[in-house]
């Protein structure tokens, strides 16, 4: 099959999976923006993207894209090293301004992958996976439901190392996406000087805006998490869910507001 047996086919698979992942990263950035301005809306999205069949299918498909992208990246790297020595990415020409990223795409990819693992542990494992396994996450004696996205943001960014790891991951992602954006179009055949310059400009703007928003969100989340008590976030979450008739208020609102309670259980 030409997608696996030929160099052009492998480059095409890399380009196709790369385009899908760029679109997902952009969607994720927009989704995080909702948490800044409309926390209740963000939690509603988290509930929609829980352990429902369509969300699980989407998660499996996304995981497949990541795995295929990583496998083909390693495959192309080995192929390029054998053919050209120290070249790091499957492109024919390498503009001076992206030469460093071009030569270090594998290293950047490893940093992004490590960042992704941290992100999955902090959010996916405590949300969708926890919902699948029917076990809520407990933090400071509070049982946090899987759909409480704003609470998990508070938990993650209240830790001093989280913004540091995220910003490092975002910087690596900027280099990876900025170079990968235009090179994936080159791999698809748009490799003339006119179009490459255009894709370079579009990719730089797109990547810079997305990553700048991610970094700004991380900073705001960190400030909020360290200036607001977690139980205040819990009360706000319970009230927003109660107004939407998503919680049993008789059983849960009173304990959440009780300062003397040692254990507060929030149940969906």
PDB file of C-alpha atoms in Angstrom:
ATOM      1  CA  UNK A   1       0.000   0.000   0.000  1.00  0.00           C
ATOM      2  CA  UNK A   2       1.453   3.342  -1.061  1.00  0.00           C
ATOM      3  CA  UNK A   3       0.551   5.022   2.276  1.00  0.00           C
ATOM      4  CA  UNK A   4       3.070   2.787   4.028  1.00  0.00           C
ATOM      5  CA  UNK A   5       5.388   1.536   1.318  1.00  0.00           C
ATOM      6  CA  UNK A   6       6.317   4.840  -0.309  1.00  0.00           C
ATOM      7  CA  UNK A   7       7.985   7.934   1.084  1.00  0.00           C
ATOM      8  CA  UNK A   8       5.298  10.159  -0.463  1.00  0.00           C
ATOM      9  CA  UNK A   9       2.557   8.089   1.154  1.00  0.00           C
ATOM     10  CA  UNK A  10       4.146   8.327   4.589  1.00  0.00           C
ATOM     11  CA  UNK A  11       4.546  12.090   4.190  1.00  0.00           C
ATOM     12  CA  UNK A  12       0.891  12.347   3.187  1.00  0.00           C
ATOM     13  CA  UNK A  13      -0.213  10.449   6.313  1.00  0.00           C
ATOM     14  CA  UNK A  14       1.925  12.757   8.454  1.00  0.00           C
ATOM     15  CA  UNK A  15       0.390  15.797   6.756  1.00  0.00           C
ATOM     16  CA  UNK A  16      -3.190  14.535   7.082  1.00  0.00           C
ATOM     17  CA  UNK A  17      -2.879  13.622  10.766  1.00  0.00           C
ATOM     18  CA  UNK A  18      -1.034  16.900  11.382  1.00  0.00           C
ATOM     19  CA  UNK A  19      -3.876  18.946   9.890  1.00  0.00           C
ATOM     20  CA  UNK A  20      -6.419  17.129  12.081  1.00  0.00           C
ATOM     21  CA  UNK A  21      -4.319  17.678  15.209  1.00  0.00           C
ATOM     22  CA  UNK A  22      -3.844  21.384  14.444  1.00  0.00           C
ATOM     23  CA  UNK A  23      -7.627  21.741  14.158  1.00  0.00           C
ATOM     24  CA  UNK A  24      -8.102  19.880  17.457  1.00  0.00           C
ATOM     25  CA  UNK A  25      -5.562  22.102  19.246  1.00  0.00           C
ATOM     26  CA  UNK A  26      -7.408  25.165  17.916  1.00  0.00           C
ATOM     27  CA  UNK A  27     -10.742  23.782  19.131  1.00  0.00           C
ATOM     28  CA  UNK A  28      -9.219  23.012  22.539  1.00  0.00           C
ATOM     29  CA  UNK A  29      -7.966  26.593  22.790  1.00  0.00           C
ATOM     30  CA  UNK A  30     -11.430  27.994  22.028  1.00  0.00           C
ATOM     31  CA  UNK A  31     -13.009  25.595  24.508  1.00  0.00           C
ATOM     32  CA  UNK A  32     -10.619  26.751  27.253  1.00  0.00           C
ATOM     33  CA  UNK A  33     -11.597  30.337  26.456  1.00  0.00           C
ATOM     34  CA  UNK A  34     -15.180  29.502  27.424  1.00  0.00           C
ATOM     35  CA  UNK A  35     -13.935  28.551  30.906  1.00  0.00           C
ATOM     36  CA  UNK A  36     -12.601  32.093  31.315  1.00  0.00           C
ATOM     37  CA  UNK A  37     -15.831  33.903  30.488  1.00  0.00           C
ATOM     38  CA  UNK A  38     -18.605  31.350  31.032  1.00  0.00           C
ATOM     39  CA  UNK A  39     -17.651  28.655  33.599  1.00  0.00           C
ATOM     40  CA  UNK A  40     -21.124  27.103  33.591  1.00  0.00           C
ATOM     41  CA  UNK A  41     -20.980  26.775  29.816  1.00  0.00           C
ATOM     42  CA  UNK A  42     -17.558  25.135  30.053  1.00  0.00           C
ATOM     43  CA  UNK A  43     -18.879  22.600  32.570  1.00  0.00           C
ATOM     44  CA  UNK A  44     -21.822  21.904  30.262  1.00  0.00           C
ATOM     45  CA  UNK A  45     -19.377  21.146  27.431  1.00  0.00           C
ATOM     46  CA  UNK A  46     -17.386  18.866  29.751  1.00  0.00           C
ATOM     47  CA  UNK A  47     -20.587  16.995  30.587  1.00  0.00           C
ATOM     48  CA  UNK A  48     -21.450  16.728  26.876  1.00  0.00           C
ATOM     49  CA  UNK A  49     -17.961  15.390  26.174  1.00  0.00           C
ATOM     50  CA  UNK A  50     -18.085  12.859  28.991  1.00  0.00           C
ATOM     51  CA  UNK A  51     -18.509   9.101  28.657  1.00  0.00           C
ATOM     52  CA  UNK A  52     -21.199   9.330  26.000  1.00  0.00           C
ATOM     53  CA  UNK A  53     -20.771   7.029  23.008  1.00  0.00           C
ATOM     54  CA  UNK A  54     -20.078   9.884  20.584  1.00  0.00           C
ATOM     55  CA  UNK A  55     -17.478  11.406  22.899  1.00  0.00           C
ATOM     56  CA  UNK A  56     -15.807   8.016  23.349  1.00  0.00           C
ATOM     57  CA  UNK A  57     -15.711   7.483  19.576  1.00  0.00           C
ATOM     58  CA  UNK A  58     -14.186  10.941  19.152  1.00  0.00           C
ATOM     59  CA  UNK A  59     -11.623  10.242  21.886  1.00  0.00           C
ATOM     60  CA  UNK A  60     -10.633   6.934  20.290  1.00  0.00           C
ATOM     61  CA  UNK A  61     -10.328   8.625  16.907  1.00  0.00           C
ATOM     62  CA  UNK A  62      -8.204  11.423  18.373  1.00  0.00           C
ATOM     63  CA  UNK A  63      -5.964   8.933  20.165  1.00  0.00           C
ATOM     64  CA  UNK A  64      -5.542   7.051  16.888  1.00  0.00           C
ATOM     65  CA  UNK A  65      -4.487  10.265  15.153  1.00  0.00           C
ATOM     66  CA  UNK A  66      -1.844  10.918  17.818  1.00  0.00           C
ATOM     67  CA  UNK A  67      -0.520   7.366  17.680  1.00  0.00           C
ATOM     68  CA  UNK A  68      -0.362   7.332  13.860  1.00  0.00           C
ATOM     69  CA  UNK A  69       1.291  10.759  13.819  1.00  0.00           C
ATOM     70  CA  UNK A  70       3.937   9.624  16.321  1.00  0.00           C
ATOM     71  CA  UNK A  71       4.614   6.320  14.551  1.00  0.00           C
ATOM     72  CA  UNK A  72       4.986   7.965  11.155  1.00  0.00           C
ATOM     73  CA  UNK A  73       7.130  10.746  12.641  1.00  0.00           C
ATOM     74  CA  UNK A  74       9.554   8.160  14.001  1.00  0.00           C
ATOM     75  CA  UNK A  75       9.396   6.234  10.740  1.00  0.00           C
ATOM     76  CA  UNK A  76      10.203   9.315   8.643  1.00  0.00           C
ATOM     77  CA  UNK A  77      12.950  10.381  11.039  1.00  0.00           C
ATOM     78  CA  UNK A  78      14.700   7.032  10.712  1.00  0.00           C
ATOM     79  CA  UNK A  79      14.243   7.156   6.945  1.00  0.00           C
ATOM     80  CA  UNK A  80      15.628  10.710   6.712  1.00  0.00           C
ATOM     81  CA  UNK A  81      18.605   9.952   8.906  1.00  0.00           C
ATOM     82  CA  UNK A  82      19.519   7.019   6.736  1.00  0.00           C
ATOM     83  CA  UNK A  83      19.125   9.080   3.562  1.00  0.00           C
ATOM     84  CA  UNK A  84      20.487  12.490   4.641  1.00  0.00           C
ATOM     85  CA  UNK A  85      22.381  12.103   7.879  1.00  0.00           C
ATOM     86  CA  UNK A  86      21.369  14.772  10.370  1.00  0.00           C
ATOM     87  CA  UNK A  87      18.183  16.032   8.671  1.00  0.00           C
ATOM     88  CA  UNK A  88      15.304  15.913  11.135  1.00  0.00           C
ATOM     89  CA  UNK A  89      12.166  16.361   9.056  1.00  0.00           C
ATOM     90  CA  UNK A  90      10.872  15.235   5.680  1.00  0.00           C
ATOM     91  CA  UNK A  91      11.154  18.478   3.698  1.00  0.00           C
ATOM     92  CA  UNK A  92      13.231  19.227   0.650  1.00  0.00           C
ATOM     93  CA  UNK A  93      14.164  22.824   1.433  1.00  0.00           C
ATOM     94  CA  UNK A  94      14.558  24.410   4.853  1.00  0.00           C
ATOM     95  CA  UNK A  95      14.232  28.196   5.196  1.00  0.00           C
ATOM     96  CA  UNK A  96      16.828  29.724   7.496  1.00  0.00           C
ATOM     97  CA  UNK A  97      14.282  31.043   9.993  1.00  0.00           C
ATOM     98  CA  UNK A  98      12.846  27.600  10.733  1.00  0.00           C
ATOM     99  CA  UNK A  99      16.033  25.597  10.338  1.00  0.00           C
ATOM    100  CA  UNK A 100      16.367  24.957  14.073  1.00  0.00           C
ATOM    101  CA  UNK A 101      12.772  23.694  14.335  1.00  0.00           C
ATOM    102  CA  UNK A 102      13.258  21.604  11.211  1.00  0.00           C
ATOM    103  CA  UNK A 103      16.331  19.907  12.652  1.00  0.00           C
ATOM    104  CA  UNK A 104      14.717  19.327  16.053  1.00  0.00           C
ATOM    105  CA  UNK A 105      11.157  18.300  15.219  1.00  0.00           C
ATOM    106  CA  UNK A 106      11.619  14.927  16.928  1.00  0.00           C
ATOM    107  CA  UNK A 107      12.914  16.525  20.148  1.00  0.00           C
ATOM    108  CA  UNK A 108      10.091  19.081  20.077  1.00  0.00           C
ATOM    109  CA  UNK A 109       7.622  16.265  19.494  1.00  0.00           C
ATOM    110  CA  UNK A 110       8.952  14.370  22.525  1.00  0.00           C
ATOM    111  CA  UNK A 111       8.571  17.487  24.714  1.00  0.00           C
ATOM    112  CA  UNK A 112       5.014  17.989  23.436  1.00  0.00           C
ATOM    113  CA  UNK A 113       4.245  14.307  24.086  1.00  0.00           C
ATOM    114  CA  UNK A 114       5.537  14.560  27.671  1.00  0.00           C
ATOM    115  CA  UNK A 115       3.387  17.657  28.164  1.00  0.00           C
ATOM    116  CA  UNK A 116       0.398  15.791  26.726  1.00  0.00           C
ATOM    117  CA  UNK A 117       0.898  12.946  29.208  1.00  0.00           C
ATOM    118  CA  UNK A 118       0.850  15.435  32.117  1.00  0.00           C
ATOM    119  CA  UNK A 119      -2.277  17.072  30.690  1.00  0.00           C
ATOM    120  CA  UNK A 120      -4.044  13.711  30.329  1.00  0.00           C
ATOM    121  CA  UNK A 121      -3.199  12.761  33.915  1.00  0.00           C
ATOM    122  CA  UNK A 122      -4.492  16.075  35.247  1.00  0.00           C
ATOM    123  CA  UNK A 123      -7.722  16.168  33.247  1.00  0.00           C
ATOM    124  CA  UNK A 124      -8.720  13.207  31.058  1.00  0.00           C
ATOM    125  CA  UNK A 125      -7.854  10.568  33.684  1.00  0.00           C
ATOM    126  CA  UNK A 126      -9.894  12.421  36.311  1.00  0.00           C
ATOM    127  CA  UNK A 127     -12.804  13.250  34.028  1.00  0.00           C
ATOM    128  CA  UNK A 128     -13.743  10.995  31.106  1.00  0.00           C
ATOM    129  CA  UNK A 129     -11.787   7.973  32.367  1.00  0.00           C
ATOM    130  CA  UNK A 130     -13.172   8.431  35.889  1.00  0.00           C
ATOM    131  CA  UNK A 131     -16.694   8.591  34.465  1.00  0.00           C
ATOM    132  CA  UNK A 132     -16.100   5.393  32.505  1.00  0.00           C
ATOM    133  CA  UNK A 133     -14.824   3.671  35.666  1.00  0.00           C
ATOM    134  CA  UNK A 134     -17.591   5.232  37.799  1.00  0.00           C
ATOM    135  CA  UNK A 135     -15.218   6.676  40.373  1.00  0.00           C
ATOM    136  CA  UNK A 136     -15.069  10.332  41.343  1.00  0.00           C
ATOM    137  CA  UNK A 137     -11.844  12.143  42.190  1.00  0.00           C
ATOM    138  CA  UNK A 138     -11.436  13.301  45.800  1.00  0.00           C
ATOM    139  CA  UNK A 139      -9.635  16.568  46.564  1.00  0.00           C
ATOM    140  CA  UNK A 140      -9.351  18.077  50.044  1.00  0.00           C
ATOM    141  CA  UNK A 141     -12.144  15.825  51.242  1.00  0.00           C
ATOM    142  CA  UNK A 142     -14.402  16.889  48.384  1.00  0.00           C
ATOM    143  CA  UNK A 143     -15.690  14.313  45.921  1.00  0.00           C
ATOM    144  CA  UNK A 144     -15.448  16.033  42.544  1.00  0.00           C
ATOM    145  CA  UNK A 145     -17.710  14.775  39.734  1.00  0.00           C
ATOM    146  CA  UNK A 146     -16.083  14.067  36.341  1.00  0.00           C
ATOM    147  CA  UNK A 147     -18.003  16.851  34.572  1.00  0.00           C
ATOM    148  CA  UNK A 148     -16.748  19.588  36.927  1.00  0.00           C
ATOM    149  CA  UNK A 149     -14.202  20.997  34.497  1.00  0.00           C
ATOM    150  CA  UNK A 150     -13.713  24.303  36.314  1.00  0.00           C
ATOM    151  CA  UNK A 151     -12.893  22.467  39.535  1.00  0.00           C
ATOM    152  CA  UNK A 152     -10.232  20.370  37.841  1.00  0.00           C
ATOM    153  CA  UNK A 153      -8.751  23.531  36.332  1.00  0.00           C
ATOM    154  CA  UNK A 154      -8.530  24.975  39.846  1.00  0.00           C
ATOM    155  CA  UNK A 155      -6.937  21.780  41.200  1.00  0.00           C
ATOM    156  CA  UNK A 156      -4.349  21.618  38.418  1.00  0.00           C
ATOM    157  CA  UNK A 157      -3.316  25.275  38.374  1.00  0.00           C
ATOM    158  CA  UNK A 158      -3.190  25.635  42.153  1.00  0.00           C
ATOM    159  CA  UNK A 159       0.037  23.609  41.931  1.00  0.00           C
ATOM    160  CA  UNK A 160       3.088  25.797  41.424  1.00  0.00           C
ATOM    161  CA  UNK A 161       4.715  23.540  38.821  1.00  0.00           C
ATOM    162  CA  UNK A 162       1.678  23.326  36.520  1.00  0.00           C
ATOM    163  CA  UNK A 163       2.022  26.721  34.748  1.00  0.00           C
ATOM    164  CA  UNK A 164       5.772  26.156  34.345  1.00  0.00           C
ATOM    165  CA  UNK A 165       5.262  22.769  32.671  1.00  0.00           C
ATOM    166  CA  UNK A 166       2.423  24.108  30.531  1.00  0.00           C
ATOM    167  CA  UNK A 167       4.321  27.148  29.295  1.00  0.00           C
ATOM    168  CA  UNK A 168       7.328  24.991  28.375  1.00  0.00           C
ATOM    169  CA  UNK A 169       4.952  22.623  26.574  1.00  0.00           C
ATOM    170  CA  UNK A 170       3.262  25.501  24.769  1.00  0.00           C
ATOM    171  CA  UNK A 171       6.582  26.925  23.574  1.00  0.00           C
ATOM    172  CA  UNK A 172       7.608  23.518  22.211  1.00  0.00           C
ATOM    173  CA  UNK A 173       4.181  23.200  20.599  1.00  0.00           C
ATOM    174  CA  UNK A 174       4.631  26.609  18.935  1.00  0.00           C
ATOM    175  CA  UNK A 175       7.866  25.531  17.253  1.00  0.00           C
ATOM    176  CA  UNK A 176       6.409  22.136  16.330  1.00  0.00           C
ATOM    177  CA  UNK A 177       3.191  23.551  14.865  1.00  0.00           C
ATOM    178  CA  UNK A 178       4.824  26.549  13.201  1.00  0.00           C
ATOM    179  CA  UNK A 179       7.178  24.383  11.181  1.00  0.00           C
ATOM    180  CA  UNK A 180       4.754  21.496  10.764  1.00  0.00           C
ATOM    181  CA  UNK A 181       1.971  23.747   9.447  1.00  0.00           C
ATOM    182  CA  UNK A 182       3.661  24.763   6.219  1.00  0.00           C
ATOM    183  CA  UNK A 183       5.706  21.569   5.787  1.00  0.00           C
ATOM    184  CA  UNK A 184       2.555  19.432   5.822  1.00  0.00           C
ATOM    185  CA  UNK A 185       1.222  21.426   2.865  1.00  0.00           C
ATOM    186  CA  UNK A 186       4.580  21.003   1.161  1.00  0.00           C
ATOM    187  CA  UNK A 187       4.280  17.249   1.696  1.00  0.00           C
ATOM    188  CA  UNK A 188       0.873  17.366  -0.028  1.00  0.00           C
ATOM    189  CA  UNK A 189       2.415  18.923  -3.152  1.00  0.00           C
ATOM    190  CA  UNK A 190       2.080  22.675  -2.579  1.00  0.00           C
ATOM    191  CA  UNK A 191       5.832  23.177  -2.629  1.00  0.00           C
ATOM    192  CA  UNK A 192       6.367  26.157  -4.931  1.00  0.00           C
ATOM    193  CA  UNK A 193       7.976  29.283  -3.488  1.00  0.00           C
ATOM    194  CA  UNK A 194       4.810  31.413  -3.693  1.00  0.00           C
ATOM    195  CA  UNK A 195       2.558  29.044  -1.769  1.00  0.00           C
ATOM    196  CA  UNK A 196       5.206  28.035   0.769  1.00  0.00           C
ATOM    197  CA  UNK A 197       5.662  31.712   1.718  1.00  0.00           C
ATOM    198  CA  UNK A 198       1.917  32.102   2.104  1.00  0.00           C
ATOM    199  CA  UNK A 199       1.556  28.967   4.214  1.00  0.00           C
ATOM    200  CA  UNK A 200       4.526  30.067   6.317  1.00  0.00           C
ATOM    201  CA  UNK A 201       2.835  33.392   7.049  1.00  0.00           C
ATOM    202  CA  UNK A 202      -0.563  31.815   7.755  1.00  0.00           C
ATOM    203  CA  UNK A 203       1.022  29.134   9.936  1.00  0.00           C
ATOM    204  CA  UNK A 204       3.027  31.656  11.929  1.00  0.00           C
ATOM    205  CA  UNK A 205      -0.014  33.822  12.631  1.00  0.00           C
ATOM    206  CA  UNK A 206      -2.293  30.860  13.377  1.00  0.00           C
ATOM    207  CA  UNK A 207       0.211  29.181  15.678  1.00  0.00           C
ATOM    208  CA  UNK A 208       1.181  32.386  17.455  1.00  0.00           C
ATOM    209  CA  UNK A 209      -2.435  33.369  18.164  1.00  0.00           C
ATOM    210  CA  UNK A 210      -3.379  29.893  19.430  1.00  0.00           C
ATOM    211  CA  UNK A 211      -0.301  29.496  21.637  1.00  0.00           C
ATOM    212  CA  UNK A 212      -0.544  33.074  22.945  1.00  0.00           C
ATOM    213  CA  UNK A 213      -4.140  32.374  23.982  1.00  0.00           C
ATOM    214  CA  UNK A 214      -3.090  29.104  25.648  1.00  0.00           C
ATOM    215  CA  UNK A 215      -0.375  30.887  27.647  1.00  0.00           C
ATOM    216  CA  UNK A 216      -2.756  33.709  28.615  1.00  0.00           C
ATOM    217  CA  UNK A 217      -5.323  31.142  29.751  1.00  0.00           C
ATOM    218  CA  UNK A 218      -2.712  29.302  31.820  1.00  0.00           C
ATOM    219  CA  UNK A 219      -1.727  32.563  33.534  1.00  0.00           C
ATOM    220  CA  UNK A 220      -5.336  33.520  34.280  1.00  0.00           C
ATOM    221  CA  UNK A 221      -6.158  30.021  35.549  1.00  0.00           C
ATOM    222  CA  UNK A 222      -3.087  30.135  37.814  1.00  0.00           C
ATOM    223  CA  UNK A 223      -4.004  33.536  39.258  1.00  0.00           C
ATOM    224  CA  UNK A 224      -7.592  32.471  39.877  1.00  0.00           C
ATOM    225  CA  UNK A 225      -6.587  29.160  41.444  1.00  0.00           C
ATOM    226  CA  UNK A 226      -4.243  30.902  43.876  1.00  0.00           C
ATOM    227  CA  UNK A 227      -6.540  33.785  44.788  1.00  0.00           C
ATOM    228  CA  UNK A 228      -9.817  31.897  45.257  1.00  0.00           C
ATOM    229  CA  UNK A 229     -10.442  29.148  47.809  1.00  0.00           C
ATOM    230  CA  UNK A 230     -11.341  25.751  46.354  1.00  0.00           C
ATOM    231  CA  UNK A 231     -14.539  25.541  48.408  1.00  0.00           C
ATOM    232  CA  UNK A 232     -15.683  28.822  46.853  1.00  0.00           C
ATOM    233  CA  UNK A 233     -15.274  27.203  43.447  1.00  0.00           C
ATOM    234  CA  UNK A 234     -17.251  24.211  44.722  1.00  0.00           C
ATOM    235  CA  UNK A 235     -20.127  26.411  45.887  1.00  0.00           C
ATOM    236  CA  UNK A 236     -20.187  28.243  42.535  1.00  0.00           C
ATOM    237  CA  UNK A 237     -20.211  24.940  40.681  1.00  0.00           C
ATOM    238  CA  UNK A 238     -23.033  23.541  42.835  1.00  0.00           C
ATOM    239  CA  UNK A 239     -25.093  26.698  42.405  1.00  0.00           C
ATOM    240  CA  UNK A 240     -24.642  26.724  38.634  1.00  0.00           C
ATOM    241  CA  UNK A 241     -25.586  23.051  38.404  1.00  0.00           C
ATOM    242  CA  UNK A 242     -28.545  23.564  40.713  1.00  0.00           C
ATOM    243  CA  UNK A 243     -29.889  26.406  38.571  1.00  0.00           C
ATOM    244  CA  UNK A 244     -29.757  24.033  35.604  1.00  0.00           C
ATOM    245  CA  UNK A 245     -31.522  21.334  37.637  1.00  0.00           C
ATOM    246  CA  UNK A 246     -28.501  19.065  37.183  1.00  0.00           C
ATOM    247  CA  UNK A 247     -27.926  18.437  40.908  1.00  0.00           C
ATOM    248  CA  UNK A 248     -29.998  17.160  43.789  1.00  0.00           C
ATOM    249  CA  UNK A 249     -29.919  20.418  45.770  1.00  0.00           C
ATOM    250  CA  UNK A 250     -31.546  18.986  48.868  1.00  0.00           C
ATOM    251  CA  UNK A 251     -28.709  16.508  49.319  1.00  0.00           C
ATOM    252  CA  UNK A 252     -25.756  18.515  48.164  1.00  0.00           C
ATOM    253  CA  UNK A 253     -26.036  22.304  48.391  1.00  0.00           C
ATOM    254  CA  UNK A 254     -26.240  22.483  52.174  1.00  0.00           C
ATOM    255  CA  UNK A 255     -23.152  20.294  52.846  1.00  0.00           C
ATOM    256  CA  UNK A 256     -21.142  22.210  50.254  1.00  0.00           C
ATOM    257  CA  UNK A 257     -21.835  25.483  52.015  1.00  0.00           C
ATOM    258  CA  UNK A 258     -21.136  24.158  55.480  1.00  0.00           C
ATOM    259  CA  UNK A 259     -17.659  25.312  56.665  1.00  0.00           C
ATOM    260  CA  UNK A 260     -17.549  22.691  59.412  1.00  0.00           C
ATOM    261  CA  UNK A 261     -18.046  19.727  57.121  1.00  0.00           C
ATOM    262  CA  UNK A 262     -14.980  17.533  56.859  1.00  0.00           C
ATOM    263  CA  UNK A 263     -16.180  15.756  53.733  1.00  0.00           C
ATOM    264  CA  UNK A 264     -18.303  17.363  51.048  1.00  0.00           C
ATOM    265  CA  UNK A 265     -19.787  15.104  48.400  1.00  0.00           C
ATOM    266  CA  UNK A 266     -21.024  16.534  45.138  1.00  0.00           C
ATOM    267  CA  UNK A 267     -23.042  14.012  43.191  1.00  0.00           C
ATOM    268  CA  UNK A 268     -24.351  14.353  39.693  1.00  0.00           C
TER     269      UNK A 268
END
